[in-house]
Each structure stands twice: as C-alpha cells, then as structure tokens.
PDB file of C-alpha atoms and ligand atoms in Angstrom:
ATOM      1  CA  MET A 160      86.789 125.036  80.414  1.00  0.00           C
ATOM      2  CA  SER A 161      88.207 121.510  80.353  1.00  0.00           C
ATOM      3  CA  CYS A 162      89.228 120.741  83.759  1.00  0.00           C
ATOM      4  CA  LEU A 163      86.999 118.192  85.630  1.00  0.00           C
ATOM      5  CA  PHE A 164      87.578 119.653  88.941  1.00  0.00           C
ATOM      6  CA  CYS A 165      87.324 123.094  87.756  1.00  0.00           C
ATOM      7  CA  ARG A 166      83.977 122.194  86.595  1.00  0.00           C
ATOM      8  CA  ILE A 167      82.962 120.752  89.804  1.00  0.00           C
ATOM      9  CA  VAL A 168      84.265 123.937  91.604  1.00  0.00           C
ATOM     10  CA  ALA A 169      82.106 125.797  89.012  1.00  0.00           C
ATOM     11  CA  GLY A 170      79.403 124.069  89.658  1.00  0.00           C
ATOM     12  CA  GLU A 171      78.877 122.801  86.105  1.00  0.00           C
ATOM     13  CA  VAL A 172      79.567 119.360  86.925  1.00  0.00           C
ATOM     14  CA  PRO A 173      77.303 117.585  90.065  1.00  0.00           C
ATOM     15  CA  ALA A 174      79.162 116.533  93.028  1.00  0.00           C
ATOM     16  CA  THR A 175      78.099 115.396  96.629  1.00  0.00           C
ATOM     17  CA  VAL A 176      80.606 118.313  98.239  1.00  0.00           C
ATOM     18  CA  VAL A 177      81.220 117.446 102.293  1.00  0.00           C
ATOM     19  CA  HIS A 178      83.075 120.387 102.984  1.00  0.00           C
ATOM     20  CA  GLU A 179      84.078 123.881 101.586  1.00  0.00           C
ATOM     21  CA  THR A 180      86.066 126.892 102.622  1.00  0.00           C
ATOM     22  CA  LYS A 181      87.177 130.098 100.694  1.00  0.00           C
ATOM     23  CA  THR A 182      89.971 128.043  99.329  1.00  0.00           C
ATOM     24  CA  THR A 183      88.946 124.311  99.146  1.00  0.00           C
ATOM     25  CA  LEU A 184      86.699 122.201  98.153  1.00  0.00           C
ATOM     26  CA  ALA A 185      85.945 118.600  99.468  1.00  0.00           C
ATOM     27  CA  PHE A 186      83.749 116.006  97.484  1.00  0.00           C
ATOM     28  CA  ARG A 187      82.995 112.008  97.429  1.00  0.00           C
ATOM     29  CA  ASP A 188      84.492 110.615  94.939  1.00  0.00           C
ATOM     30  CA  ILE A 189      82.450 109.021  92.317  1.00  0.00           C
ATOM     31  CA  GLN A 190      83.757 105.334  92.593  1.00  0.00           C
ATOM     32  CA  PRO A 191      85.025 104.971  95.965  1.00  0.00           C
ATOM     33  CA  LYS A 192      87.585 102.697  96.841  1.00  0.00           C
ATOM     34  CA  ALA A 193      86.686 102.290 100.632  1.00  0.00           C
ATOM     35  CA  PRO A 194      83.338 103.041 102.460  1.00  0.00           C
ATOM     36  CA  VAL A 195      84.854 106.904 102.864  1.00  0.00           C
ATOM     37  CA  HIS A 196      86.438 108.259  99.897  1.00  0.00           C
ATOM     38  CA  VAL A 197      86.872 112.110  99.407  1.00  0.00           C
ATOM     39  CA  LEU A 198      88.478 114.204  97.633  1.00  0.00           C
ATOM     40  CA  LEU A 199      89.991 117.393  98.457  1.00  0.00           C
ATOM     41  CA  ILE A 200      91.206 120.100  96.173  1.00  0.00           C
ATOM     42  CA  PRO A 201      92.345 123.776  95.784  1.00  0.00           C
ATOM     43  CA  ARG A 202      89.358 125.434  93.933  1.00  0.00           C
ATOM     44  CA  GLU A 203      92.096 127.168  91.942  1.00  0.00           C
ATOM     45  CA  HIS A 204      93.428 125.157  89.195  1.00  0.00           C
ATOM     46  CA  VAL A 205      97.184 123.699  90.024  1.00  0.00           C
ATOM     47  CA  PRO A 206      97.880 120.287  87.893  1.00  0.00           C
ATOM     48  CA  ASN A 207     100.153 118.426  90.534  1.00  0.00           C
ATOM     49  CA  ALA A 208     100.262 118.386  94.208  1.00  0.00           C
ATOM     50  CA  VAL A 209     104.157 118.938  94.194  1.00  0.00           C
ATOM     51  CA  ASP A 210     102.917 122.422  92.766  1.00  0.00           C
ATOM     52  CA  LEU A 211     100.829 123.800  95.640  1.00  0.00           C
ATOM     53  CA  ASP A 212     102.178 126.300  97.917  1.00  0.00           C
ATOM     54  CA  GLY A 213     102.497 126.151 101.718  1.00  0.00           C
ATOM     55  CA  ASP A 214      99.174 127.942 101.684  1.00  0.00           C
ATOM     56  CA  GLN A 215      96.969 125.582  99.437  1.00  0.00           C
ATOM     57  CA  LEU A 216      98.856 122.462 101.016  1.00  0.00           C
ATOM     58  CA  GLY A 217      98.259 123.720 104.783  1.00  0.00           C
ATOM     59  CA  GLY A 218      94.626 124.634 103.611  1.00  0.00           C
ATOM     60  CA  LEU A 219      93.962 121.119 102.495  1.00  0.00           C
ATOM     61  CA  PHE A 220      95.352 119.342 105.075  1.00  0.00           C
ATOM     62  CA  ALA A 221      93.330 121.597 107.568  1.00  0.00           C
ATOM     63  CA  ALA A 222      90.258 120.825 105.616  1.00  0.00           C
ATOM     64  CA  ALA A 223      90.894 116.770 105.632  1.00  0.00           C
ATOM     65  CA  ARG A 224      91.138 116.957 109.607  1.00  0.00           C
ATOM     66  CA  GLU A 225      87.652 118.613 109.446  1.00  0.00           C
ATOM     67  CA  VAL A 226      86.530 115.632 106.811  1.00  0.00           C
ATOM     68  CA  ALA A 227      88.063 113.147 108.960  1.00  0.00           C
ATOM     69  CA  ALA A 228      85.985 114.208 111.832  1.00  0.00           C
ATOM     70  CA  GLY A 229      82.617 114.993 109.938  1.00  0.00           C
ATOM     71  CA  GLU A 230      82.921 111.404 108.354  1.00  0.00           C
ATOM     72  CA  GLY A 231      83.516 109.689 111.687  1.00  0.00           C
ATOM     73  CA  VAL A 232      86.959 108.342 110.925  1.00  0.00           C
ATOM     74  CA  ALA A 233      89.364 110.954 113.082  1.00  0.00           C
ATOM     75  CA  GLU A 234      89.648 107.930 115.479  1.00  0.00           C
ATOM     76  CA  SER A 235      89.314 104.833 113.311  1.00  0.00           C
ATOM     77  CA  GLY A 236      92.229 106.475 111.071  1.00  0.00           C
ATOM     78  CA  TYR A 237      92.328 107.121 108.100  1.00  0.00           C
ATOM     79  CA  ARG A 238      94.571 107.316 104.700  1.00  0.00           C
ATOM     80  CA  LEU A 239      95.488 110.679 102.728  1.00  0.00           C
ATOM     81  CA  LEU A 240      97.324 110.494  99.569  1.00  0.00           C
ATOM     82  CA  PHE A 241      98.221 112.373  96.354  1.00  0.00           C
ATOM     83  CA  ASN A 242      98.721 110.584  93.341  1.00  0.00           C
ATOM     84  CA  THR A 243     101.230 112.562  90.994  1.00  0.00           C
ATOM     85  CA  GLY A 244     102.239 111.666  87.691  1.00  0.00           C
ATOM     86  CA  PRO A 245     101.782 108.988  84.994  1.00  0.00           C
ATOM     87  CA  ASP A 246     103.438 105.742  86.906  1.00  0.00           C
ATOM     88  CA  SER A 247     101.035 106.789  89.822  1.00  0.00           C
ATOM     89  CA  GLY A 248      97.853 106.264  87.989  1.00  0.00           C
ATOM     90  CA  GLN A 249      96.892 109.864  88.292  1.00  0.00           C
ATOM     91  CA  GLU A 250      93.901 110.823  85.824  1.00  0.00           C
ATOM     92  CA  VAL A 251      92.563 114.139  86.842  1.00  0.00           C
ATOM     93  CA  PHE A 252      95.291 117.056  86.577  1.00  0.00           C
ATOM     94  CA  HIS A 253      94.052 119.150  88.746  1.00  0.00           C
ATOM     95  CA  ALA A 254      95.588 118.211  92.599  1.00  0.00           C
ATOM     96  CA  HIS A 255      93.595 116.567  94.807  1.00  0.00           C
ATOM     97  CA  LEU A 256      94.450 114.587  98.263  1.00  0.00           C
ATOM     98  CA  HIS A 257      92.393 111.516  98.579  1.00  0.00           C
ATOM     99  CA  LEU A 258      90.983 110.663 101.910  1.00  0.00           C
ATOM    100  CA  LEU A 259      90.316 107.147 102.597  1.00  0.00           C
ATOM    101  CA  GLY A 260      88.547 105.197 105.459  1.00  0.00           C
ATOM    102  CA  GLY A 261      85.745 103.777 107.413  1.00  0.00           C
ATOM    103  CA  GLU A 262      87.557 100.125 107.129  1.00  0.00           C
ATOM    104  CA  ARG A 263      90.817  98.589 107.791  1.00  0.00           C
ATOM    105  CA  LEU A 264      92.557  99.494 104.356  1.00  0.00           C
ATOM    106  CA  SER A 265      94.963  97.162 102.631  1.00  0.00           C
ATOM    107  CA  ARG A 266      98.836  97.727 103.294  1.00  0.00           C
ATOM    108  CA  LEU A 267     100.653 100.093 100.738  1.00  0.00           C
TER     109      LEU A 267
HETATM  110  P1  5GP B 569      93.394 109.989  89.999  1.00  0.00           P
HETATM  111  O1  5GP B 569      93.711 108.782  89.841  1.00  0.00           O
HETATM  112  O2  5GP B 569      93.824 111.054  89.306  1.00  0.00           O
HETATM  113  O3  5GP B 569      94.157 110.279  91.835  1.00  0.00           O
HETATM  114  O4  5GP B 569      92.030 110.433  90.769  1.00  0.00           O
HETATM  115  C1  5GP B 569      90.745 110.832  90.220  1.00  0.00           C
HETATM  116  C2  5GP B 569      89.394 110.252  91.066  1.00  0.00           C
HETATM  117  O5  5GP B 569      88.501 111.183  90.628  1.00  0.00           O
HETATM  118  C3  5GP B 569      89.292 108.873  91.012  1.00  0.00           C
HETATM  119  O6  5GP B 569      89.503 108.158  92.377  1.00  0.00           O
HETATM  120  C4  5GP B 569      88.099 108.994  90.193  1.00  0.00           C
HETATM  121  O7  5GP B 569      87.172 107.971  90.545  1.00  0.00           O
HETATM  122  C5  5GP B 569      87.396 110.297  90.931  1.00  0.00           C
HETATM  123  N1  5GP B 569      86.169 110.916  89.558  1.00  0.00           N
HETATM  124  C6  5GP B 569      86.671 111.068  88.065  1.00  0.00           C
HETATM  125  N2  5GP B 569      85.395 111.535  87.848  1.00  0.00           N
HETATM  126  C7  5GP B 569      84.988 112.024  88.855  1.00  0.00           C
HETATM  127  C8  5GP B 569      83.933 113.121  88.825  1.00  0.00           C
HETATM  128  O8  5GP B 569      83.203 113.319  88.060  1.00  0.00           O
HETATM  129  N3  5GP B 569      83.285 112.982  89.936  1.00  0.00           N
HETATM  130  C9  5GP B 569      83.811 112.791  91.089  1.00  0.00           C
HETATM  131  N4  5GP B 569      83.118 113.095  91.973  1.00  0.00           N
HETATM  132  N5  5GP B 569      84.961 112.029  91.069  1.00  0.00           N
HETATM  133  C10 5GP B 569      85.581 111.396  90.289  1.00  0.00           C
HETATM  134 ZN1   ZN B 570      91.308 122.273  87.655  1.00  0.00          ZN
END
C-alpha cells in the first residue's frame, strides 16, 4: 500500500490520533502550521476532496466540529480547508480536511 494516509488508517505509520469514527480518522499534522493543526480523513481512499460523496463530506464536517470542541477552538474559531491539485500545493493524494486554529490566522 503506497498511500501514506491509508498506511496511517491501517496503523502501519504512527500518528497522534485525536478523534475517530467508523468512517473517519483525525490526527495531528506532523508539521503544524498553527498551534492546532489536525488533518481529518475518510478511512476509505479517495484521492481528492471533490471526489468525496455527501456522506463522506458530512462525516468529515461532523468530525471537524467535535475536534474543534476537543481542541478548545470552537469559540475562538478555526479554518477548514482542502488543498486540491498541484497549484494548491497538495502533497498527499488522499483527501484530507485541514483544521487550523489556536491563534489569529493570517488572512487568505
Ligand atoms: P497537503 O499539502 O497535501 O494539503 O497536506 C498534507 C499534510 O500532511 C501536510 O500539512 C503535511 O505536514 C502532513 N503530513 C505529511 N506527512 C505526514 C505524516 O507522516 N504524518 C502526519 N501526521 N502528517 C503528515
Ligand atoms: Zn489513501
């Protein structure tokens, strides 16, 4: 299995998991760009966010709401983003939702 995030799902690559459901996994980014930087992924391999179906997207956003509460940023605010394709800088082609917070983030 060559996909890094599939290997994390399989437990072959260690990760600091902060939340999990039957269909999603959330773990800390190895190179955090903010004090809180969590990646939320579907357990199933889907290369890009736009290929996710409605249930998968709903599951990721429901998980994001719980992660934000667990990380203490639900009130202070956070950013959710998907990089999609080369111009976005996407490096891992297993769809993942970034959750960033814990400080005032730079404007996009
Ligand atoms: P992308 O640029 O594809 O949207 O985001 C990929 C993210 O995965 C990056 O923020 C990067 O720091 C993170 N990342 C890359 N390799 C690993 C890893 O082995 N473990 C974890 N936890 N995060 C990783
Ligand atoms: Zn994968």
